[in-house]
PDB file of C-alpha atoms in Angstrom:
ATOM      1  CA  MET E   1      16.608   5.282 -84.405  1.00  0.00           C
ATOM      2  CA  VAL E   2      20.001   6.808 -85.120  1.00  0.00           C
ATOM      3  CA  ALA E   3      21.490   4.953 -82.159  1.00  0.00           C
ATOM      4  CA  ALA E   4      19.941   1.723 -83.462  1.00  0.00           C
ATOM      5  CA  ALA E   5      21.504   2.295 -86.885  1.00  0.00           C
ATOM      6  CA  TRP E   6      24.871   2.875 -85.205  1.00  0.00           C
ATOM      7  CA  CYS E   7      24.470  -0.385 -83.249  1.00  0.00           C
ATOM      8  CA  VAL E   8      23.705  -2.333 -86.421  1.00  0.00           C
ATOM      9  CA  LEU E   9      26.745  -0.872 -88.184  1.00  0.00           C
ATOM     10  CA  ARG E  10      28.900  -1.618 -85.150  1.00  0.00           C
ATOM     11  CA  SER E  11      27.573  -5.185 -85.103  1.00  0.00           C
ATOM     12  CA  ILE E  12      28.461  -5.617 -88.774  1.00  0.00           C
ATOM     13  CA  GLU E  13      31.928  -4.136 -88.259  1.00  0.00           C
ATOM     14  CA  THR E  14      32.833  -6.154 -85.165  1.00  0.00           C
ATOM     15  CA  GLY E  15      30.818  -9.325 -85.721  1.00  0.00           C
ATOM     16  CA  ARG E  16      29.367  -9.057 -82.210  1.00  0.00           C
ATOM     17  CA  GLY E  17      25.710  -9.886 -81.897  1.00  0.00           C
ATOM     18  CA  ARG E  18      25.132  -7.913 -78.710  1.00  0.00           C
ATOM     19  CA  PHE E  19      25.122  -4.676 -80.708  1.00  0.00           C
ATOM     20  CA  PHE E  20      22.374  -5.998 -82.966  1.00  0.00           C
ATOM     21  CA  ILE E  21      20.337  -7.084 -79.948  1.00  0.00           C
ATOM     22  CA  MET E  22      20.868  -3.626 -78.461  1.00  0.00           C
ATOM     23  CA  ALA E  23      19.615  -2.154 -81.745  1.00  0.00           C
ATOM     24  CA  GLY E  24      16.455  -4.245 -81.381  1.00  0.00           C
ATOM     25  CA  ALA E  25      15.898  -2.888 -77.882  1.00  0.00           C
ATOM     26  CA  LEU E  26      16.462   0.683 -79.090  1.00  0.00           C
ATOM     27  CA  LEU E  27      13.998   0.197 -81.936  1.00  0.00           C
ATOM     28  CA  GLY E  28      11.490  -1.117 -79.395  1.00  0.00           C
ATOM     29  CA  LEU E  29      11.933   2.123 -77.477  1.00  0.00           C
ATOM     30  CA  ALA E  30      11.468   4.040 -80.732  1.00  0.00           C
ATOM     31  CA  PHE E  31       8.200   2.142 -81.207  1.00  0.00           C
ATOM     32  CA  MET E  32       7.079   3.137 -77.711  1.00  0.00           C
ATOM     33  CA  THR E  33       7.878   6.748 -78.582  1.00  0.00           C
ATOM     34  CA  LYS E  34       6.626   7.077 -82.173  1.00  0.00           C
ATOM     35  CA  GLN E  35       4.706   3.799 -82.586  1.00  0.00           C
ATOM     36  CA  LEU E  36       4.786   2.468 -86.164  1.00  0.00           C
ATOM     37  CA  GLN E  37       6.895   5.398 -87.385  1.00  0.00           C
ATOM     38  CA  GLY E  38       9.675   4.164 -85.116  1.00  0.00           C
ATOM     39  CA  LEU E  39       9.800   0.919 -87.085  1.00  0.00           C
ATOM     40  CA  LEU E  40      10.221   2.389 -90.553  1.00  0.00           C
ATOM     41  CA  ASN E  41      13.917   1.573 -90.732  1.00  0.00           C
ATOM     42  CA  VAL E  42      13.638  -1.958 -89.290  1.00  0.00           C
ATOM     43  CA  PRO E  43      13.567  -3.731 -92.692  1.00  0.00           C
ATOM     44  CA  ALA E  44      16.673  -1.905 -93.942  1.00  0.00           C
ATOM     45  CA  LEU E  45      18.635  -2.446 -90.735  1.00  0.00           C
ATOM     46  CA  GLY E  46      17.616  -6.092 -90.493  1.00  0.00           C
ATOM     47  CA  LEU E  47      18.478  -6.779 -94.110  1.00  0.00           C
ATOM     48  CA  ALA E  48      21.848  -5.023 -93.760  1.00  0.00           C
ATOM     49  CA  PHE E  49      22.715  -7.192 -90.772  1.00  0.00           C
ATOM     50  CA  VAL E  50      21.563 -10.454 -92.367  1.00  0.00           C
ATOM     51  CA  LEU E  51      23.425  -9.773 -95.621  1.00  0.00           C
ATOM     52  CA  PHE E  52      26.657  -8.209 -94.347  1.00  0.00           C
ATOM     53  CA  SER E  53      27.345  -9.604 -90.878  1.00  0.00           C
ATOM     54  CA  PRO E  54      30.606 -11.560 -90.691  1.00  0.00           C
ATOM     55  CA  GLN E  55      29.010 -14.096 -88.330  1.00  0.00           C
ATOM     56  CA  ALA E  56      28.443 -17.664 -89.484  1.00  0.00           C
ATOM     57  CA  TRP E  57      24.876 -18.225 -90.727  1.00  0.00           C
ATOM     58  CA  PRO E  58      23.598 -20.204 -87.706  1.00  0.00           C
ATOM     59  CA  LYS E  59      24.933 -17.556 -85.297  1.00  0.00           C
ATOM     60  CA  ARG E  60      23.672 -14.754 -87.552  1.00  0.00           C
ATOM     61  CA  LEU E  61      20.143 -16.184 -87.541  1.00  0.00           C
ATOM     62  CA  ALA E  62      20.261 -16.674 -83.749  1.00  0.00           C
ATOM     63  CA  THR E  63      21.382 -13.059 -83.341  1.00  0.00           C
ATOM     64  CA  THR E  64      18.565 -11.914 -85.623  1.00  0.00           C
ATOM     65  CA  VAL E  65      16.033 -13.787 -83.487  1.00  0.00           C
ATOM     66  CA  GLY E  66      17.565 -12.166 -80.394  1.00  0.00           C
ATOM     67  CA  GLY E  67      17.231  -8.704 -81.931  1.00  0.00           C
ATOM     68  CA  ILE E  68      13.622  -9.322 -82.917  1.00  0.00           C
ATOM     69  CA  THR E  69      12.880 -10.611 -79.415  1.00  0.00           C
ATOM     70  CA  ALA E  70      14.441  -7.506 -77.846  1.00  0.00           C
ATOM     71  CA  LEU E  71      12.363  -5.305 -80.159  1.00  0.00           C
ATOM     72  CA  LEU E  72       9.128  -7.129 -79.296  1.00  0.00           C
ATOM     73  CA  VAL E  73       9.772  -7.121 -75.544  1.00  0.00           C
ATOM     74  CA  THR E  74      10.709  -3.446 -75.279  1.00  0.00           C
ATOM     75  CA  GLY E  75       8.167  -2.292 -77.865  1.00  0.00           C
ATOM     76  CA  GLY E  76       5.309  -4.352 -76.486  1.00  0.00           C
ATOM     77  CA  LEU E  77       5.892  -3.511 -72.835  1.00  0.00           C
ATOM     78  CA  TRP E  78       3.804  -0.329 -72.778  1.00  0.00           C
ATOM     79  CA  MET E  79       0.977  -1.771 -74.859  1.00  0.00           C
ATOM     80  CA  THR E  80       0.780  -4.876 -72.683  1.00  0.00           C
ATOM     81  CA  THR E  81       0.871  -2.864 -69.467  1.00  0.00           C
ATOM     82  CA  VAL E  82      -1.940  -0.576 -70.616  1.00  0.00           C
ATOM     83  CA  ASP E  83      -4.058  -3.480 -71.857  1.00  0.00           C
ATOM     84  CA  LEU E  84      -3.696  -5.337 -68.547  1.00  0.00           C
ATOM     85  CA  ILE E  85      -5.146  -2.385 -66.602  1.00  0.00           C
ATOM     86  CA  PRO E  86      -8.945  -2.189 -66.831  1.00  0.00           C
ATOM     87  CA  GLY E  87     -10.190   0.801 -68.830  1.00  0.00           C
ATOM     88  CA  ASP E  88     -11.978   2.385 -65.862  1.00  0.00           C
ATOM     89  CA  HIS E  89      -8.763   2.340 -63.766  1.00  0.00           C
ATOM     90  CA  ARG E  90      -6.475   4.121 -66.234  1.00  0.00           C
ATOM     91  CA  PRO E  91      -6.496   7.310 -68.275  1.00  0.00           C
ATOM     92  CA  TYR E  92      -8.364   7.245 -71.578  1.00  0.00           C
ATOM     93  CA  VAL E  93      -6.139   6.293 -74.520  1.00  0.00           C
ATOM     94  CA  GLY E  94      -6.097   9.565 -76.465  1.00  0.00           C
ATOM     95  CA  GLY E  95      -6.584   9.342 -80.212  1.00  0.00           C
ATOM     96  CA  SER E  96      -8.548   6.129 -79.875  1.00  0.00           C
ATOM     97  CA  PRO E  97     -12.334   6.275 -80.174  1.00  0.00           C
ATOM     98  CA  SER E  98     -12.621   2.935 -78.342  1.00  0.00           C
ATOM     99  CA  ASN E  99     -10.028   3.448 -75.543  1.00  0.00           C
ATOM    100  CA  SER E 100      -7.907   0.745 -77.173  1.00  0.00           C
ATOM    101  CA  VAL E 101      -4.118   0.794 -77.444  1.00  0.00           C
ATOM    102  CA  LEU E 102      -4.262  -1.543 -80.435  1.00  0.00           C
ATOM    103  CA  GLN E 103      -6.680   0.785 -82.235  1.00  0.00           C
ATOM    104  CA  LEU E 104      -4.449   3.764 -81.418  1.00  0.00           C
ATOM    105  CA  THR E 105      -1.315   1.991 -82.666  1.00  0.00           C
ATOM    106  CA  PHE E 106      -2.490   0.228 -85.781  1.00  0.00           C
ATOM    107  CA  ALA E 107      -5.365   2.456 -86.936  1.00  0.00           C
ATOM    108  CA  TYR E 108      -4.990   6.055 -85.720  1.00  0.00           C
ATOM    109  CA  ASN E 109      -1.171   6.132 -85.705  1.00  0.00           C
ATOM    110  CA  GLY E 110      -0.741   3.476 -88.378  1.00  0.00           C
ATOM    111  CA  VAL E 111      -2.894   2.721 -91.384  1.00  0.00           C
ATOM    112  CA  ASP E 112      -5.007   5.885 -91.080  1.00  0.00           C
ATOM    113  CA  ARG E 113      -1.875   8.029 -91.429  1.00  0.00           C
ATOM    114  CA  ILE E 114      -0.826   6.232 -94.599  1.00  0.00           C
ATOM    115  CA  ILE E 115      -4.196   5.740 -96.327  1.00  0.00           C
ATOM    116  CA  SER E 116      -5.729   9.022 -95.148  1.00  0.00           C
ATOM    117  CA  ASN E 117      -7.563  11.035 -97.777  1.00  0.00           C
ATOM    118  CA  GLY E 118      -5.695  14.122 -96.589  1.00  0.00           C
ATOM    119  CA  ALA E 119      -8.765  15.954 -95.328  1.00  0.00           C
ATOM    120  CA  MET E 120      -8.551  17.341 -91.825  1.00  0.00           C
ATOM    121  CA  PRO E 121     -11.612  17.356 -89.592  1.00  0.00           C
ATOM    122  CA  GLU E 122     -13.229  20.799 -89.596  1.00  0.00           C
ATOM    123  CA  ALA E 123     -12.884  21.083 -85.824  1.00  0.00           C
ATOM    124  CA  MET E 124      -9.089  20.956 -86.105  1.00  0.00           C
ATOM    125  CA  GLN E 125      -8.623  23.531 -88.838  1.00  0.00           C
ATOM    126  CA  VAL E 126      -7.715  27.168 -88.576  1.00  0.00           C
ATOM    127  CA  PRO E 127     -10.689  29.298 -89.643  1.00  0.00           C
ATOM    128  CA  ALA E 128     -10.545  30.065 -93.372  1.00  0.00           C
ATOM    129  CA  ARG E 129     -10.019  33.797 -92.878  1.00  0.00           C
ATOM    130  CA  PHE E 130      -6.766  33.098 -90.980  1.00  0.00           C
ATOM    131  CA  ARG E 131      -5.541  30.244 -93.182  1.00  0.00           C
ATOM    132  CA  THR E 132      -2.929  30.952 -95.845  1.00  0.00           C
ATOM    133  CA  VAL E 133      -2.310  27.286 -96.666  1.00  0.00           C
ATOM    134  CA  ASP E 134      -4.304  24.069 -96.295  1.00  0.00           C
ATOM    135  CA  SER E 135      -2.711  23.179 -92.961  1.00  0.00           C
ATOM    136  CA  ASP E 136      -3.254  23.580 -89.243  1.00  0.00           C
ATOM    137  CA  ALA E 137       0.428  24.299 -88.608  1.00  0.00           C
ATOM    138  CA  GLY E 138       1.821  27.716 -87.840  1.00  0.00           C
ATOM    139  CA  LEU E 139       1.515  30.614 -85.435  1.00  0.00           C
ATOM    140  CA  LEU E 140      -2.267  30.890 -85.771  1.00  0.00           C
ATOM    141  CA  ARG E 141      -2.718  27.262 -84.738  1.00  0.00           C
ATOM    142  CA  LEU E 142      -3.578  28.578 -81.265  1.00  0.00           C
ATOM    143  CA  LEU E 143      -6.631  30.251 -82.785  1.00  0.00           C
ATOM    144  CA  ASN E 144      -8.095  27.167 -84.440  1.00  0.00           C
ATOM    145  CA  ALA E 145     -11.709  26.127 -84.110  1.00  0.00           C
ATOM    146  CA  LYS E 146     -10.943  23.485 -81.511  1.00  0.00           C
ATOM    147  CA  LEU E 147      -9.748  26.091 -78.996  1.00  0.00           C
ATOM    148  CA  GLN E 148     -12.444  28.650 -79.821  1.00  0.00           C
ATOM    149  CA  SER E 149     -15.090  26.694 -77.960  1.00  0.00           C
ATOM    150  CA  GLY E 150     -13.769  27.529 -74.498  1.00  0.00           C
ATOM    151  CA  GLY E 151     -10.115  26.660 -74.870  1.00  0.00           C
ATOM    152  CA  ILE E 152      -7.094  28.652 -73.763  1.00  0.00           C
ATOM    153  CA  LEU E 153      -7.478  31.365 -76.388  1.00  0.00           C
ATOM    154  CA  ALA E 154     -11.246  31.473 -76.712  1.00  0.00           C
ATOM    155  CA  ILE E 155     -12.294  34.250 -79.082  1.00  0.00           C
ATOM    156  CA  ASP E 156     -15.746  35.771 -78.849  1.00  0.00           C
TER     157      ASP E 156
END
């Protein structure tokens, strides 16, 4: 995402659209890595380019379409590839109760992270006697309830 921001700034400074298109491709890769979190800075970068690029308006809009296309192609490549492979011929899509990439992207890693009520499932929490804060993070994470049922550090 930092490299994409640099490309947008470079595109604004030089007036060359190829840097903005490269930023779109980099943001697509950020989407493949962090899903919707990788797109958080897209509105700001897009608006900065549209408002401050020295290109003439027709060329600026064409460059914007090129950047969006690069983002969609690179960002959608993994999702499309996984969806084209039948579910019984590929690994299960972790985090998705329905083995769906779309459900993983837009629900589990998207809306559910924003609208969540903040409660963690009991199976993922550190037992209360080891918990100093309301979080699963920290050194004692290896001792949480999920691993106690036969995991790496099973405790009897």
